[in-house]
């Protein structure tokens, strides 16, 4: 069975996660796929496969006799799909021998266009899988799940000697909680890779440092007719806060390693106002400097308008995993070597976001990310190719082989 056939099976299962839930999994429907995957692992011969109480699926493939001392590698993908767009009743279109041109997405009126997605011609000749325009596809990250499952199938044939291989499928990645209840000791790997992302020969070990910053502004509300020298308008102070941040350091003006302050939400009246930002930077020193700037703004405005006018709360969210991966760069070098052996030029891209692997890396399981071959996640234009998925499978098998020789 090829990986894309598994993907077509998994996308039928509705696994959208939900923001703002107290429990993990955020939605009980994720158990439907979790149980199916644990069953499938067992059928493939992974005897210890199970689903835990929080919807994490674990399983291990013992080392080939004589390879017990090899590095124990883990492979992780997430089962949920993003709440940003409908993930129910997914009906993929399968286009064999794709011509590299625009694709009509069912009767939805949407078109997957070369203009918007200039990489499409590079997929010419492949089997392209798209949505019908009414849902997302769920290749993020069921492609990763399908690729790992296909790797398991290959290893179970017993033709490729390997060290211990640990498998996990996680819930709630899209709502930022996929790593929260991950059982690292139980998983049993020395190192792991997440399979969750774009171009099939992509490897990622740098992501943002991230925090949320919330300004609460308390104004002084007085009848406007008598306000002179007495009123402090919270909404005006809120605008002043935003005006003190560098206008070029916003998501819409930055790329690659450039960090930003992003105003996600604001509300206010004369009495009270709130500003919600997220702050991102790959560079730790620059990230800390951004936090200092925010604190200085709060201090300055409190000196100007009176203590207690502005309250700032900064909440750390995640950190750049690079610091944890650099001591074990063999994870990146081996992946790149395999990609080159397969005839692909590896792309090492800094992720402008976070990954579950970043959290796991800080919790003691170094965990870079590999591409799955998917594109345009979280919306109706999501697509992937059968051949790209095959390559992702070959890359994982190649990495396992490299560590079996070391
Ligand atoms: Zn994902």
XYZ file of C-alpha atoms and ligand atoms in Angstrom:
407
model
C 0.000 0.000 0.000
C 1.374 3.412 -0.952
C 1.328 6.290 1.514
C -1.204 8.351 -0.463
C -3.717 5.483 -0.345
C -3.532 5.604 3.425
C -3.902 9.381 3.349
C -7.127 9.052 1.327
C -8.414 6.704 3.999
C -7.458 8.921 6.963
C -8.875 12.163 5.559
C -12.349 10.598 5.749
C -12.118 10.719 9.532
C -13.208 14.060 11.009
C -10.489 15.094 13.485
C -10.659 18.891 13.699
C -9.323 20.165 17.024
C -10.807 23.137 18.874
C -9.218 26.186 20.485
C -9.795 27.118 24.093
C -10.674 23.668 25.452
C -9.581 22.611 28.910
C -8.932 18.951 28.192
C -6.703 17.003 25.789
C -7.897 15.924 23.307
C -9.827 19.128 22.656
C -12.368 17.123 20.643
C -13.418 13.534 21.349
C -13.693 12.782 17.611
C -9.893 12.554 17.418
C -10.229 9.205 19.202
C -11.909 7.811 16.069
C -8.702 8.081 14.087
C -6.496 7.214 17.087
C -8.267 3.867 17.571
C -8.139 3.131 13.856
C -4.380 3.810 13.761
C -3.605 1.717 16.838
C -5.561 -1.133 15.233
C -3.685 -0.696 11.960
C -0.322 -0.692 13.746
C -1.284 -3.965 15.431
C -2.326 -5.483 12.120
C 1.077 -4.530 10.736
C 2.687 -6.367 13.658
C 3.371 -3.552 16.141
C 2.178 -5.613 19.073
C 2.403 -2.981 21.817
C 0.432 -0.286 19.951
C -2.123 1.503 22.127
C -4.121 4.696 22.577
C -3.709 6.403 25.950
C -6.409 8.259 27.885
C -5.496 11.566 26.193
C -5.650 10.250 22.629
C -1.913 9.757 22.050
C -1.103 6.646 20.002
C 2.208 4.920 20.784
C 3.913 1.838 19.411
C 7.425 0.449 19.110
C 9.221 -1.756 16.639
C 11.974 -3.633 18.471
C 15.465 -3.518 16.996
C 16.545 -6.204 14.549
C 18.570 -8.778 16.576
C 22.137 -7.490 16.790
C 21.045 -3.842 16.356
C 19.831 -3.255 19.901
C 22.628 -0.784 20.644
C 21.855 1.485 17.695
C 20.342 4.928 18.246
C 16.645 4.652 19.065
C 14.730 6.866 16.656
C 11.201 8.170 17.012
C 8.795 9.427 14.350
C 5.826 11.602 15.241
C 2.869 13.038 13.314
C -0.337 14.707 14.452
C -3.850 13.448 13.805
C -5.905 16.601 14.241
C -6.661 19.133 11.513
C -6.703 22.908 11.920
C -9.888 24.564 13.209
C -9.323 27.392 10.678
C -11.371 25.673 7.974
C -13.925 22.880 7.634
C -12.383 19.417 8.065
C -15.561 17.348 7.833
C -16.800 15.444 4.765
C -13.503 15.714 2.925
C -13.846 14.587 -0.700
C -10.429 14.737 -2.356
C -9.880 15.066 -6.091
C -7.205 12.733 -7.452
C -5.622 13.965 -10.655
C -3.332 11.454 -12.307
C -0.589 12.660 -14.607
C -1.258 16.274 -13.563
C -0.570 18.794 -16.356
C 0.918 21.475 -14.100
C -1.865 23.977 -14.825
C -4.779 25.522 -12.891
C -7.119 23.037 -11.183
C -10.843 23.614 -10.669
C -11.765 22.563 -7.147
C -15.051 20.722 -7.643
C -18.128 22.919 -7.982
C -16.932 25.292 -5.259
C -15.944 28.059 -7.666
C -12.425 27.953 -6.236
C -9.419 27.365 -8.472
C -6.000 26.116 -7.404
C -4.031 28.488 -9.607
C -0.443 28.650 -10.779
C -0.579 32.397 -10.218
C -1.207 31.915 -6.520
C 0.913 28.755 -6.168
C 3.886 29.108 -8.543
C 5.355 25.715 -7.544
C 2.456 23.865 -9.227
C 4.209 23.369 -12.609
C 7.023 21.554 -10.747
C 4.456 18.872 -9.819
C 3.665 18.159 -13.487
C 3.349 14.466 -14.302
C 2.649 13.478 -10.701
C -0.592 12.297 -9.123
C -1.972 15.455 -7.535
C -4.415 15.272 -4.639
C -6.542 18.356 -3.945
C -9.776 19.171 -2.112
C -13.138 19.783 -3.788
C -12.895 23.373 -2.551
C -15.334 23.018 0.350
C -12.969 21.696 3.028
C -9.296 21.513 3.848
C -7.556 18.301 2.794
C -6.003 17.249 6.089
C -2.653 16.335 4.523
C -1.523 18.453 7.481
C -0.808 16.175 9.066
C -2.458 12.945 7.971
C 0.195 12.804 5.249
C 2.765 12.497 8.036
C 0.679 9.797 9.696
C 0.313 7.901 6.388
C 4.032 8.151 5.639
C 5.028 6.852 9.072
C 2.512 4.007 8.755
C 4.008 3.103 5.375
C 7.489 3.122 6.908
C 6.197 0.699 9.560
C 4.845 -1.558 6.808
C 8.250 -1.543 5.070
C 10.202 -2.263 8.272
C 7.858 -5.113 9.177
C 8.862 -6.960 6.020
C 12.107 -7.633 7.884
C 14.359 -6.824 4.933
C 15.935 -3.705 6.445
C 17.932 -4.087 9.641
C 17.188 -1.240 12.059
C 17.555 -0.082 15.642
C 14.519 0.373 17.861
C 11.924 2.574 16.141
C 9.299 4.418 18.195
C 6.070 5.691 16.672
C 3.638 8.269 18.027
C 0.543 9.978 16.664
C -0.562 12.998 18.661
C -3.754 15.031 19.111
C -4.206 18.812 19.287
C -1.079 20.027 17.500
C -3.084 22.680 15.698
C -4.264 24.214 18.958
C -0.726 24.241 20.350
C -1.157 21.402 22.850
C 0.227 18.377 21.001
C 3.329 18.162 23.162
C 1.596 18.875 26.498
C 0.961 15.299 27.588
C 3.497 13.524 25.379
C 5.107 10.711 27.373
C 8.799 11.070 26.485
C 10.127 8.340 28.825
C 7.393 5.931 27.721
C 8.081 6.730 24.071
C 11.619 5.421 24.537
C 13.475 7.217 21.730
C 16.869 8.945 21.974
C 15.921 11.384 19.205
C 12.860 11.904 17.095
C 11.607 13.630 13.977
C 8.188 15.113 13.473
C 6.816 14.671 9.956
C 4.711 17.751 9.534
C 5.223 20.223 6.777
C 5.939 21.222 3.235
C 8.379 20.219 0.494
C 9.380 16.573 0.868
C 13.125 17.274 1.085
C 12.739 19.972 3.727
C 14.314 19.742 7.130
C 13.619 22.226 9.876
C 15.414 22.746 13.152
C 14.919 26.472 13.694
C 11.640 28.019 14.768
C 10.551 31.207 16.475
C 10.937 32.151 20.099
C 7.422 33.148 21.001
C 5.439 34.996 23.646
C 2.081 36.656 24.011
C 1.902 40.246 25.333
C -1.263 41.748 26.730
C -1.679 45.422 27.597
C -4.526 46.416 29.906
C -5.144 50.157 29.889
C -7.124 51.837 32.675
C -8.417 55.259 31.741
C -9.996 58.063 33.728
C -13.523 58.666 32.428
C -14.951 62.128 32.976
C -17.782 63.956 31.230
C -16.199 65.249 28.018
C -17.438 68.748 28.794
C -15.327 68.833 31.949
C -12.464 66.649 30.803
C -9.722 69.200 30.305
C -6.473 68.058 31.976
C -8.331 65.292 33.815
C -9.491 62.671 31.349
C -7.218 59.775 30.367
C -8.848 58.040 27.417
C -7.839 54.370 27.563
C -8.426 53.868 23.833
C -6.162 56.792 22.971
C -3.440 55.436 25.265
C -3.820 52.045 23.557
C -3.219 53.677 20.179
C -0.193 55.418 21.662
C 1.189 52.040 22.765
C 0.938 50.674 19.243
C 2.481 53.810 17.767
C 5.569 53.288 19.946
C 6.336 49.925 18.300
C 8.470 49.870 15.138
C 6.078 49.952 12.188
C 8.334 47.790 10.027
C 8.436 44.938 12.542
C 5.048 43.505 11.655
C 4.201 40.140 10.074
C 3.173 41.827 6.833
C 6.628 43.404 6.425
C 8.925 40.616 7.613
C 10.280 37.290 6.323
C 12.970 34.635 6.932
C 14.796 35.488 10.181
C 13.046 38.826 10.751
C 10.982 38.964 13.927
C 7.809 40.918 14.605
C 5.164 42.274 16.966
C 1.712 41.274 15.783
C -1.419 43.024 17.058
C -3.936 40.143 17.039
C -6.846 41.821 18.770
C -7.845 45.103 20.368
C -10.885 46.468 22.153
C -11.579 49.545 24.143
C -13.602 52.523 25.321
C -12.704 55.554 27.423
C -12.633 53.564 30.635
C -10.669 50.477 29.561
C -8.755 49.165 26.598
C -6.920 45.965 25.752
C -4.271 45.133 23.192
C -3.234 41.556 22.454
C 0.061 40.971 20.699
C 2.122 37.982 19.794
C 5.865 38.542 19.599
C 8.205 36.386 17.523
C 11.936 36.211 16.815
C 14.360 33.410 15.924
C 17.214 35.181 17.658
C 16.994 34.884 21.410
C 18.751 38.184 22.158
C 16.494 40.038 19.718
C 13.488 38.321 21.266
C 14.469 39.444 24.771
C 15.077 42.957 23.426
C 11.526 43.007 22.050
C 10.167 42.116 25.494
C 12.242 44.936 27.003
C 10.787 47.393 24.488
C 7.281 46.380 25.539
C 8.147 46.809 29.212
C 9.692 50.209 28.520
C 6.529 51.358 26.752
C 4.428 50.392 29.787
C 6.850 52.180 32.143
C 6.990 55.324 30.018
C 3.214 55.628 29.760
C 2.740 55.007 33.476
C 5.161 57.842 34.160
C 3.241 60.032 31.750
C -0.350 59.222 32.821
C 0.050 57.893 36.353
C 0.981 54.574 37.885
C -1.523 51.806 37.122
C -2.616 53.242 33.772
C -0.913 50.492 31.771
C -0.413 46.894 32.898
C 1.626 44.540 30.738
C 1.513 40.740 30.987
C 3.986 38.698 28.961
C 3.407 34.952 28.620
C 6.159 32.808 27.131
C 4.824 30.361 24.544
C 7.669 28.384 22.966
C 11.381 28.604 22.200
C 13.608 28.140 19.174
C 14.662 24.485 19.139
C 17.957 25.287 17.345
C 19.748 25.564 20.683
C 18.727 21.989 21.547
C 19.422 20.562 18.064
C 22.880 22.113 17.567
C 24.534 19.631 19.994
C 23.108 16.793 17.862
C 23.480 18.111 14.331
C 23.851 14.527 13.083
C 20.039 14.542 13.019
C 20.149 17.224 10.331
C 23.282 15.997 8.547
C 22.002 12.444 8.210
C 18.645 13.628 6.895
C 20.362 15.885 4.365
C 22.703 13.079 3.269
C 19.737 10.780 2.618
C 17.943 13.490 0.637
C 21.019 14.015 -1.551
C 21.419 10.267 -2.066
C 17.824 10.216 -3.330
C 18.616 13.044 -5.737
C 16.950 15.896 -3.838
C 18.568 19.128 -2.757
C 17.665 19.540 0.927
C 16.006 22.764 1.943
C 16.851 23.921 5.445
C 14.262 26.553 6.245
C 13.645 28.483 9.444
C 10.036 27.941 10.431
C 8.096 31.135 11.087
C 6.006 29.483 13.738
C 6.379 26.739 16.290
C 6.316 22.969 16.115
C 5.522 20.286 18.636
C 9.101 19.163 18.090
C 10.329 22.464 19.523
C 8.504 21.778 22.784
C 9.703 18.166 22.839
C 13.280 19.319 22.205
C 13.121 21.500 25.326
C 11.523 18.672 27.289
C 14.511 16.436 26.502
C 13.697 14.787 23.175
C 15.591 16.573 20.373
C 13.103 16.608 17.521
C 13.605 18.411 14.191
C 10.929 18.327 11.481
C 10.834 16.694 8.055
C 8.611 17.710 5.133
C 5.681 15.543 4.079
C 5.254 16.878 0.541
C 2.140 18.907 1.357
C 1.344 22.525 0.474
C -1.094 25.336 1.345
C -2.221 23.952 4.666
C -5.252 25.019 6.734
C -7.540 25.879 3.840
C -9.308 24.729 0.662
C -6.158 24.981 -1.488
C -4.286 22.326 0.460
C -2.686 19.756 -1.861
C -0.045 17.046 -2.020
C 1.285 14.516 -4.518
C 1.453 10.724 -4.243
C 5.053 10.809 -5.465
C 6.087 13.460 -2.927
C 4.719 11.227 -0.188
C 6.683 8.249 -1.565
C 9.857 10.328 -1.358
C 9.088 11.300 2.249
C 8.751 7.586 3.061
C 12.093 6.843 1.366
C 13.760 9.649 3.328
C 12.571 8.234 6.651
C 13.669 4.718 5.670
C 17.042 6.125 4.608
C 17.492 7.899 7.946
C 16.660 4.685 9.825
C 19.215 2.843 7.684
C 21.915 5.480 8.386
C 21.475 5.073 12.145
C 21.519 1.287 11.823
C 25.022 1.564 10.364
C 26.354 3.955 13.003
Zn 0.656 20.284 11.042
